[in-house]
XYZ file of C-alpha atoms in Angstrom:
316
model
C -0.028 0.437 -0.027
C 1.769 3.862 -0.516
C 1.148 4.617 2.904
C 3.141 1.360 3.547
C 5.689 2.068 0.616
C 5.871 6.640 2.113
C 6.787 4.943 5.500
C 9.226 2.464 3.962
C 11.101 4.687 2.208
C 10.968 7.565 5.016
C 12.834 5.112 7.617
C 14.501 3.450 4.574
C 16.257 8.008 4.662
C 17.372 8.212 8.093
C 19.614 5.517 8.520
C 20.780 5.435 5.607
C 21.540 9.858 6.454
C 22.699 9.749 9.708
C 25.071 5.852 8.259
C 26.923 8.230 5.982
C 26.110 12.330 7.327
C 29.991 12.573 7.523
C 31.059 11.282 3.849
C 28.464 13.491 2.669
C 30.219 16.460 4.339
C 33.366 16.442 3.522
C 32.803 15.683 -0.429
C 30.594 19.185 0.082
C 33.603 20.217 1.246
C 36.147 19.497 -0.290
C 33.920 20.270 -3.863
C 33.076 24.710 -2.971
C 36.912 24.724 -2.369
C 39.202 26.027 -5.378
C 42.849 26.137 -6.712
C 44.777 28.126 -4.506
C 42.632 28.417 -1.619
C 42.490 24.437 -0.894
C 42.116 23.556 3.212
C 41.853 19.847 2.931
C 43.958 17.308 0.710
C 41.715 14.196 0.927
C 38.550 13.032 2.365
C 40.321 11.799 6.159
C 42.049 14.764 6.010
C 38.679 16.528 5.853
C 37.422 14.739 8.150
C 40.649 14.417 11.427
C 40.848 18.691 10.573
C 37.053 18.841 11.434
C 37.181 16.951 14.230
C 39.726 18.605 15.669
C 38.071 22.902 14.959
C 35.068 22.013 15.324
C 34.849 17.631 17.558
C 33.214 15.543 16.868
C 29.516 17.127 16.703
C 30.502 19.085 13.614
C 31.141 16.115 11.375
C 27.126 16.970 11.737
C 26.383 20.118 10.761
C 23.821 20.097 8.618
C 22.240 16.376 9.583
C 18.741 18.379 11.643
C 18.024 19.961 8.182
C 18.305 16.308 6.321
C 16.701 14.199 8.788
C 13.873 16.627 8.499
C 13.601 16.793 5.323
C 14.478 12.829 3.666
C 12.097 11.217 5.121
C 9.320 12.900 2.239
C 12.505 13.493 -0.006
C 12.977 9.602 -0.151
C 9.230 8.821 0.443
C 8.520 10.498 -2.702
C 11.267 9.050 -4.671
C 10.348 5.820 -3.853
C 6.719 6.079 -4.224
C 6.938 7.956 -7.348
C 9.294 5.732 -9.503
C 6.614 2.642 -7.897
C 3.439 4.862 -9.339
C 5.001 5.711 -12.524
C 6.790 2.405 -12.772
C 2.790 0.676 -12.745
C 1.381 2.780 -14.821
C 4.041 2.390 -17.755
C 3.284 -1.165 -17.316
C 0.942 -2.732 -20.371
C -0.809 -5.439 -18.806
C 1.154 -6.579 -16.076
C 4.447 -7.310 -18.632
C 7.853 -7.162 -17.864
C 8.626 -2.798 -18.274
C 11.007 -1.900 -21.446
C 14.686 -0.247 -20.364
C 13.065 3.016 -21.813
C 10.441 2.913 -19.521
C 11.870 2.052 -16.938
C 14.263 5.093 -17.234
C 10.825 7.160 -18.144
C 9.563 5.229 -14.623
C 13.500 7.026 -12.896
C 13.422 10.476 -15.085
C 9.095 11.305 -13.438
C 10.320 9.480 -9.598
C 13.789 12.862 -9.855
C 12.067 15.047 -10.500
C 9.273 14.731 -8.512
C 11.795 15.111 -5.072
C 13.693 18.234 -6.294
C 10.534 19.786 -4.704
C 11.979 18.325 -1.653
C 15.713 17.711 -2.302
C 16.429 21.133 -3.864
C 15.399 23.174 -0.417
C 17.306 20.930 1.799
C 20.398 20.478 -0.078
C 20.096 23.903 -0.233
C 19.762 24.574 4.154
C 22.401 21.752 4.658
C 25.140 23.117 2.544
C 25.344 26.266 3.787
C 25.796 24.397 6.736
C 28.593 21.840 5.856
C 30.841 24.213 4.271
C 30.074 26.799 6.374
C 33.552 25.593 8.422
C 34.901 25.489 5.847
C 35.086 28.666 5.460
C 35.623 29.723 9.051
C 38.691 28.138 9.514
C 39.975 29.743 6.140
C 39.282 32.887 7.927
C 41.970 32.221 10.695
C 44.025 30.610 8.092
C 43.717 34.113 6.512
C 43.871 35.956 9.986
C 46.987 34.418 11.521
C 47.949 34.325 7.905
C 48.346 38.003 8.340
C 48.377 38.268 12.090
C 52.190 37.339 11.429
C 53.973 39.780 9.179
C 52.195 42.418 11.661
C 53.312 43.372 14.411
C 53.764 41.364 17.601
C 50.806 43.151 19.376
C 48.347 42.547 16.329
C 50.115 39.094 16.206
C 48.780 38.455 19.964
C 45.591 39.231 19.252
C 43.031 36.699 18.150
C 40.542 36.903 15.834
C 36.752 37.091 15.759
C 35.030 34.023 15.970
C 31.933 34.650 13.722
C 28.559 33.120 15.090
C 27.368 30.292 12.352
C 23.728 30.835 11.591
C 21.418 28.077 11.913
C 18.817 26.777 9.304
C 16.204 27.931 10.555
C 18.044 32.371 10.466
C 19.524 31.059 7.065
C 16.183 29.563 5.754
C 13.745 33.147 7.511
C 16.888 35.599 5.372
C 16.103 33.652 2.250
C 12.374 34.186 2.585
C 12.769 37.781 4.469
C 14.859 38.881 1.389
C 14.466 36.593 -1.981
C 10.314 35.237 -0.352
C 10.406 31.114 -1.388
C 12.744 31.806 -4.816
C 15.473 31.728 -2.106
C 14.902 28.521 -1.777
C 14.212 27.514 -5.007
C 18.635 27.913 -5.441
C 19.807 26.518 -7.702
C 16.725 23.876 -9.125
C 17.809 24.039 -12.615
C 21.284 22.695 -11.645
C 19.461 20.144 -9.091
C 17.280 19.086 -12.288
C 20.097 18.431 -13.782
C 22.178 15.611 -11.257
C 18.464 14.160 -9.975
C 16.989 13.253 -13.642
C 19.772 11.807 -14.628
C 20.085 10.468 -11.833
C 17.375 7.921 -10.804
C 17.426 7.258 -15.191
C 20.149 5.283 -14.596
C 20.374 3.764 -11.121
C 16.586 2.470 -10.667
C 16.896 0.701 -13.877
C 19.880 -0.669 -13.264
C 18.582 -1.761 -9.002
C 15.592 -3.036 -11.038
C 17.417 -5.823 -12.937
C 20.584 -5.975 -10.639
C 17.546 -6.751 -7.835
C 16.149 -9.287 -10.478
C 18.817 -11.467 -10.295
C 18.810 -12.364 -7.496
C 15.232 -13.563 -7.213
C 14.983 -16.958 -7.271
C 11.541 -16.814 -8.076
C 9.413 -13.193 -9.892
C 6.933 -14.059 -7.274
C 9.488 -14.449 -5.010
C 11.319 -10.954 -3.392
C 14.637 -11.785 -3.542
C 16.933 -11.512 -0.182
C 18.112 -8.800 1.418
C 21.096 -8.906 1.149
C 21.164 -8.754 -2.848
C 18.602 -5.928 -2.083
C 21.035 -3.768 -0.302
C 23.913 -5.360 -2.824
C 21.736 -4.046 -5.618
C 21.070 -0.634 -4.050
C 24.864 -0.098 -3.751
C 26.155 -1.186 -6.850
C 23.607 1.188 -8.560
C 23.252 4.086 -6.238
C 27.798 3.882 -6.942
C 27.408 3.804 -10.561
C 24.723 6.559 -10.276
C 26.518 8.695 -8.231
C 29.708 8.954 -10.165
C 28.449 9.696 -14.069
C 26.588 12.784 -11.834
C 28.957 14.798 -10.662
C 29.941 16.779 -12.620
C 26.005 17.729 -12.019
C 26.615 17.681 -8.162
C 29.984 19.975 -8.022
C 27.692 22.459 -10.674
C 25.167 22.565 -8.406
C 26.474 22.514 -4.694
C 29.276 25.327 -5.849
C 25.521 27.387 -7.507
C 23.265 26.885 -3.600
C 26.660 28.076 -1.947
C 25.971 32.049 -0.383
C 29.057 32.443 0.845
C 32.010 31.958 -0.266
C 35.588 31.577 0.263
C 38.382 34.289 -0.156
C 39.407 34.740 -3.249
C 36.808 32.419 -4.659
C 34.828 33.013 -8.016
C 30.940 33.450 -8.427
C 28.554 32.452 -10.777
C 25.748 33.122 -12.166
C 23.989 30.141 -13.280
C 24.660 27.037 -14.634
C 26.853 27.582 -18.108
C 29.099 30.617 -15.712
C 29.914 28.234 -13.751
C 30.009 25.187 -15.485
C 32.481 27.716 -17.867
C 34.653 29.024 -15.105
C 35.566 25.633 -13.802
C 36.684 24.316 -16.602
C 38.606 27.250 -17.602
C 40.172 27.450 -14.334
C 40.343 24.068 -12.607
C 40.315 21.625 -15.569
C 37.992 18.842 -16.259
C 39.013 17.391 -13.269
C 37.642 19.754 -11.163
C 34.098 18.059 -12.017
C 34.390 15.092 -9.694
C 36.062 16.634 -6.077
C 34.099 14.402 -4.309
C 33.122 11.504 -7.006
C 34.828 8.910 -4.389
C 33.280 10.948 -1.209
C 29.335 10.404 -3.332
C 29.940 6.927 -4.691
C 30.922 6.222 -0.886
C 27.429 7.607 0.120
C 25.170 6.826 -2.262
C 26.126 3.240 -1.702
C 25.591 2.059 1.232
C 22.338 4.791 1.354
C 20.742 3.629 -1.744
C 21.726 -0.207 -0.075
C 20.033 0.330 3.285
C 16.849 1.863 1.309
C 16.062 0.334 -0.805
C 16.403 -3.423 1.616
C 14.199 -1.657 4.382
C 11.913 0.051 1.374
C 11.274 -3.131 -0.241
C 12.106 -5.793 1.999
C 9.942 -3.625 4.869
C 11.287 -2.236 7.933
C 8.798 -5.778 9.563
C 10.578 -8.197 6.920
C 13.549 -6.815 6.988
C 13.875 -7.209 11.016
C 12.651 -10.764 11.242
C 15.275 -11.606 8.668
C 18.826 -11.008 10.925
C 16.685 -12.932 13.247
C 17.215 -16.443 14.096
C 15.094 -18.596 12.303
C 12.838 -20.335 15.349
C 13.627 -24.515 14.740
C 10.025 -26.415 13.835
């Protein structure tokens, strides 16, 4: 039933996000840093520096926004894919690859209603620590080159904005459109992702079904979700880099600003090279693989059946 699908989709999102959020934070910071102002050299370097400067919970900055909105986001995505697959099937016959891709396209289009404001707010909170660390580094360098008295003075600490404050400011200054900044780039990422992901998952999952009328074992659904998710994530990573840059409201020192998708693409290509479009690709694969693996297990197997599968079988 639709309510069960929505509940399972929501639970799947909550579990997945909690597990992989620190890697997602590292991905955002790696994608946003530009040449000449690099704070982090890798995923592990980013996480280590984040813990040192912001504490363990610094890795979960922006998690509250994600955990709040990921339930409707995942529920819409998974339920919409099922809805379109159902209506595109003819007399219960197997869907063609083209129809599976169309169903994924519909799911990706529907989910941006929630994804865009969620990503918008999450990125501001995730990247705040990077910008703050960069400002402290620049201030320390400036103090060392100035008088001893200035060097002894500690730089002023700015209070980081909360998701509520950012939302109020955007609504006050730009209206609802402020929360949908980067909508085009989000569509550019999520629609191709769903077109690749859902058909690939469905076909991989079928390989583990001994009978077409029997669900695949939970570990097959998990592995299928991981493989399909990581493949789709790497494939659309250039779009994710563009989306992240466009949705960032604050910039580090001497970092570029962008007027739109084409301007962002052109500047990244010219100033950072084509490899910049794959910044954070392995982080994104590490985030998406378990996230969608867990999501598909909980969604397709069902949380109750999943828990029952993990319990030892009672002897007859």
